[in-house]
């Protein structure tokens, strides 16, 4: 399992919710611009109030341009969520490569660092919770769900740090991801920089939960 296996798809241009598949560079740039505009509008008005007209206005495009790629506001938001999830995966890979983790916890903590950094710097990153708010699955892309990320991360932890792989590790990592997602969402609920108390507690809860199964955290030799 290589680090690049944690990440799949194009983090810049999302394709699952697109009405047509853009093939020319100009169309690709326009699609990316629409999602950039949607991200800004999400931060300004939230999920519930965003409209395709708002996205078009912020992007400096016609409403027809939006509908060329997305049939409705939900499709725009789902595509934006897809892009945010994929960018998170890529950030985790970048963190793992740059930090050179010495323990399995260091590797897991890279995911926390990536999530916190994106919440602070990526416009519209709160969109990662859109599926939870709508209580609807993201169709056509298993790779967007937490279970997929848990399986990929489990492969890295087993291969690089000697954790016993298999269904138990995958399940416990998925539980860890769900706990972290909830606590970090609370950390950024009213503070754009995140409440450091919740962020620190998130790390403690994750570390203690996994250490209860995989023992003391020690560097591999």
Short mmCIF file of C-alpha atoms in Angstrom, two decimals:
data_model
loop_
_atom_site.label_atom_id
_atom_site.label_comp_id
_atom_site.label_asym_id
_atom_site.label_seq_id
_atom_site.Cartn_x
_atom_site.Cartn_y
_atom_site.Cartn_z
CA UNK A 1 0.00 0.00 0.00
CA UNK A 2 1.66 3.23 -1.15
CA UNK A 3 0.86 6.67 0.21
CA UNK A 4 -0.58 7.68 -3.12
CA UNK A 5 -3.20 4.94 -2.73
CA UNK A 6 -4.84 7.04 -0.02
CA UNK A 7 -5.86 9.46 -2.71
CA UNK A 8 -7.97 8.90 -5.79
CA UNK A 9 -9.39 11.28 -8.36
CA UNK A 10 -8.65 14.85 -9.32
CA UNK A 11 -8.75 17.21 -6.31
CA UNK A 12 -9.17 20.27 -8.50
CA UNK A 13 -12.06 19.27 -10.69
CA UNK A 14 -14.82 17.03 -9.41
CA UNK A 15 -16.57 14.77 -11.87
CA UNK A 16 -19.15 12.62 -10.09
CA UNK A 17 -21.95 15.19 -10.04
CA UNK A 18 -21.21 16.89 -13.36
CA UNK A 19 -23.94 16.86 -15.99
CA UNK A 20 -21.41 16.67 -18.84
CA UNK A 21 -17.74 15.75 -18.88
CA UNK A 22 -15.64 18.77 -19.88
CA UNK A 23 -12.81 17.86 -22.23
CA UNK A 24 -11.27 21.20 -23.13
CA UNK A 25 -8.98 23.15 -20.84
CA UNK A 26 -11.27 26.18 -20.90
CA UNK A 27 -14.24 24.12 -19.79
CA UNK A 28 -12.21 22.54 -17.01
CA UNK A 29 -11.13 25.94 -15.74
CA UNK A 30 -14.73 27.16 -15.85
CA UNK A 31 -15.91 24.17 -13.83
CA UNK A 32 -13.20 24.75 -11.23
CA UNK A 33 -14.21 28.42 -11.08
CA UNK A 34 -17.83 27.48 -10.40
CA UNK A 35 -16.78 25.29 -7.48
CA UNK A 36 -14.48 28.02 -6.15
CA UNK A 37 -17.44 30.41 -6.25
CA UNK A 38 -19.70 27.88 -4.54
CA UNK A 39 -17.13 27.44 -1.76
CA UNK A 40 -17.13 31.17 -1.03
CA UNK A 41 -20.93 31.31 -1.02
CA UNK A 42 -21.13 28.34 1.36
CA UNK A 43 -18.95 30.25 3.83
CA UNK A 44 -21.11 33.34 3.45
CA UNK A 45 -24.63 31.91 3.64
CA UNK A 46 -24.33 28.21 4.52
CA UNK A 47 -25.74 25.11 2.82
CA UNK A 48 -29.40 25.88 3.23
CA UNK A 49 -29.50 29.28 1.57
CA UNK A 50 -27.12 28.77 -1.33
CA UNK A 51 -28.68 28.89 -4.80
CA UNK A 52 -27.36 28.30 -8.29
CA UNK A 53 -28.00 31.99 -9.01
CA UNK A 54 -25.65 32.95 -6.17
CA UNK A 55 -22.97 30.65 -7.55
CA UNK A 56 -23.36 32.10 -11.04
CA UNK A 57 -23.17 35.67 -9.76
CA UNK A 58 -20.07 35.02 -7.64
CA UNK A 59 -18.38 33.21 -10.54
CA UNK A 60 -19.26 35.97 -13.02
CA UNK A 61 -21.07 33.42 -15.16
CA UNK A 62 -24.56 33.04 -16.51
CA UNK A 63 -27.06 30.77 -14.80
CA UNK A 64 -27.06 28.73 -18.00
CA UNK A 65 -23.36 28.02 -17.50
CA UNK A 66 -24.07 26.58 -14.06
CA UNK A 67 -26.87 24.39 -15.40
CA UNK A 68 -24.62 23.18 -18.20
CA UNK A 69 -22.57 21.33 -15.59
CA UNK A 70 -24.96 20.89 -12.65
CA UNK A 71 -28.70 20.21 -12.74
CA UNK A 72 -29.44 21.87 -9.39
CA UNK A 73 -27.96 23.33 -6.19
CA UNK A 74 -27.66 19.91 -4.55
CA UNK A 75 -25.46 18.68 -7.39
CA UNK A 76 -23.23 21.75 -6.95
CA UNK A 77 -22.90 21.08 -3.22
CA UNK A 78 -22.22 17.38 -3.71
CA UNK A 79 -19.51 18.16 -6.26
CA UNK A 80 -17.97 20.69 -3.90
CA UNK A 81 -18.00 18.11 -1.10
CA UNK A 82 -16.32 15.59 -3.38
CA UNK A 83 -13.56 18.06 -4.17
CA UNK A 84 -13.08 18.89 -0.48
CA UNK A 85 -12.80 15.21 0.48
CA UNK A 86 -10.26 14.53 -2.26
CA UNK A 87 -8.22 17.58 -1.30
CA UNK A 88 -8.21 16.33 2.28
CA UNK A 89 -6.88 12.97 1.12
CA UNK A 90 -4.13 14.65 -0.86
CA UNK A 91 -3.22 16.83 2.12
CA UNK A 92 -2.88 13.71 4.28
CA UNK A 93 -0.52 12.21 1.72
CA UNK A 94 1.50 15.43 1.65
CA UNK A 95 1.69 15.50 5.45
CA UNK A 96 2.84 11.89 5.61
CA UNK A 97 5.54 12.47 3.02
CA UNK A 98 6.83 15.71 4.52
CA UNK A 99 6.77 14.72 8.19
CA UNK A 100 8.21 11.20 7.93
CA UNK A 101 6.15 9.74 10.81
CA UNK A 102 8.07 7.43 13.15
CA UNK A 103 5.08 5.81 14.85
CA UNK A 104 1.60 4.71 13.85
CA UNK A 105 0.18 7.55 15.91
CA UNK A 106 2.32 10.09 14.07
CA UNK A 107 0.78 8.79 10.85
CA UNK A 108 -2.78 9.00 12.17
CA UNK A 109 -2.09 12.45 13.56
CA UNK A 110 -1.17 13.61 10.06
CA UNK A 111 -4.83 13.22 9.18
CA UNK A 112 -5.85 15.48 12.07
CA UNK A 113 -3.31 18.09 11.03
CA UNK A 114 -4.54 17.96 7.44
CA UNK A 115 -8.18 18.32 8.48
CA UNK A 116 -7.47 21.25 10.79
CA UNK A 117 -5.31 23.01 8.21
CA UNK A 118 -8.00 22.71 5.54
CA UNK A 119 -10.73 23.92 7.88
CA UNK A 120 -8.60 27.00 8.50
CA UNK A 121 -7.49 27.70 4.94
CA UNK A 122 -9.81 26.03 2.40
CA UNK A 123 -12.90 28.10 1.51
CA UNK A 124 -16.08 26.11 1.97
CA UNK A 125 -14.38 23.15 3.63
CA UNK A 126 -17.34 22.76 5.97
CA UNK A 127 -19.06 21.23 2.94
CA UNK A 128 -17.57 17.88 4.01
CA UNK A 129 -20.58 17.67 6.36
CA UNK A 130 -23.15 18.33 3.65
CA UNK A 131 -24.12 14.65 3.26
CA UNK A 132 -24.67 14.40 7.02
CA UNK A 133 -26.89 17.48 7.00
CA UNK A 134 -28.97 16.26 4.08
CA UNK A 135 -29.03 12.65 5.32
CA UNK A 136 -28.47 11.50 1.74
CA UNK A 137 -25.62 9.35 0.40
CA UNK A 138 -23.21 10.63 -2.21
CA UNK A 139 -24.07 8.48 -5.19
CA UNK A 140 -21.57 6.85 -7.50
CA UNK A 141 -18.42 7.25 -5.43
CA UNK A 142 -17.55 4.77 -2.69
CA UNK A 143 -14.17 6.50 -2.41
CA UNK A 144 -15.80 9.51 -0.74
CA UNK A 145 -16.97 7.60 2.32
CA UNK A 146 -15.09 7.28 5.60
CA UNK A 147 -14.86 3.49 5.28
CA UNK A 148 -12.78 3.79 2.12
CA UNK A 149 -10.30 6.12 3.82
CA UNK A 150 -10.12 3.81 6.84
CA UNK A 151 -9.30 0.83 4.59
CA UNK A 152 -6.56 2.72 2.79
CA UNK A 153 -5.03 4.08 5.99
CA UNK A 154 -5.17 0.64 7.57
CA UNK A 155 -3.05 -0.67 4.72
CA UNK A 156 -0.41 1.98 5.33
CA UNK A 157 -0.35 1.38 9.11
CA UNK A 158 -0.06 -2.37 8.66
CA UNK A 159 2.69 -2.17 6.06
CA UNK A 160 4.73 0.69 7.47
CA UNK A 161 4.26 0.27 11.23
CA UNK A 162 3.47 -3.40 11.72
CA UNK A 163 -0.09 -3.07 13.01
CA UNK A 164 -2.13 -6.21 12.53
CA UNK A 165 -4.28 -5.47 9.52
CA UNK A 166 -7.65 -6.79 8.55
CA UNK A 167 -11.28 -6.00 9.39
CA UNK A 168 -10.64 -5.09 13.05
CA UNK A 169 -8.10 -2.40 12.22
CA UNK A 170 -10.29 -1.03 9.46
CA UNK A 171 -13.31 -0.91 11.76
CA UNK A 172 -11.40 0.82 14.56
CA UNK A 173 -9.98 3.38 12.17
CA UNK A 174 -13.46 4.07 10.83
CA UNK A 175 -14.69 4.60 14.40
CA UNK A 176 -11.73 6.92 14.96
CA UNK A 177 -12.52 8.89 11.81
CA UNK A 178 -16.15 9.32 12.88
CA UNK A 179 -15.15 10.50 16.37
CA UNK A 180 -12.60 12.94 14.96
CA UNK A 181 -15.05 14.28 12.40
CA UNK A 182 -17.64 15.04 15.09
CA UNK A 183 -15.22 16.65 17.55
CA UNK A 184 -13.43 18.73 14.91
CA UNK A 185 -16.75 19.88 13.48
CA UNK A 186 -17.60 21.18 16.94
CA UNK A 187 -14.19 22.85 17.19
CA UNK A 188 -14.93 24.92 14.09
CA UNK A 189 -18.64 25.45 14.69
CA UNK A 190 -18.30 29.10 15.73
CA UNK A 191 -14.56 29.77 15.45
CA UNK A 192 -13.00 29.88 11.96
CA UNK A 193 -9.61 29.11 13.47
CA UNK A 194 -10.93 26.25 15.58
CA UNK A 195 -11.18 25.91 19.34
CA UNK A 196 -7.78 24.58 20.43
CA UNK A 197 -9.35 22.79 23.40
CA UNK A 198 -11.53 20.63 21.15
CA UNK A 199 -8.67 20.02 18.72
CA UNK A 200 -6.37 18.86 21.52
CA UNK A 201 -9.13 16.69 23.02
CA UNK A 202 -9.79 15.16 19.62
CA UNK A 203 -6.18 14.05 19.44
CA UNK A 204 -6.30 12.63 22.97
CA UNK A 205 -9.51 10.69 22.35
CA UNK A 206 -8.19 9.22 19.09
CA UNK A 207 -4.81 8.33 20.54
CA UNK A 208 -6.20 6.72 23.70
CA UNK A 209 -8.82 4.74 21.79
CA UNK A 210 -6.33 3.24 19.34
CA UNK A 211 -3.60 2.73 21.96
CA UNK A 212 -6.08 0.65 23.94
CA UNK A 213 -5.96 -1.89 21.11
CA UNK A 214 -2.44 -1.47 19.72
CA UNK A 215 -0.43 -0.78 22.85
CA UNK A 216 2.16 1.88 23.68
CA UNK A 217 3.18 4.21 20.90
CA UNK A 218 6.77 3.46 19.92
CA UNK A 219 8.88 4.06 16.85
CA UNK A 220 9.45 1.11 14.58
CA UNK A 221 13.01 -0.19 14.27
#
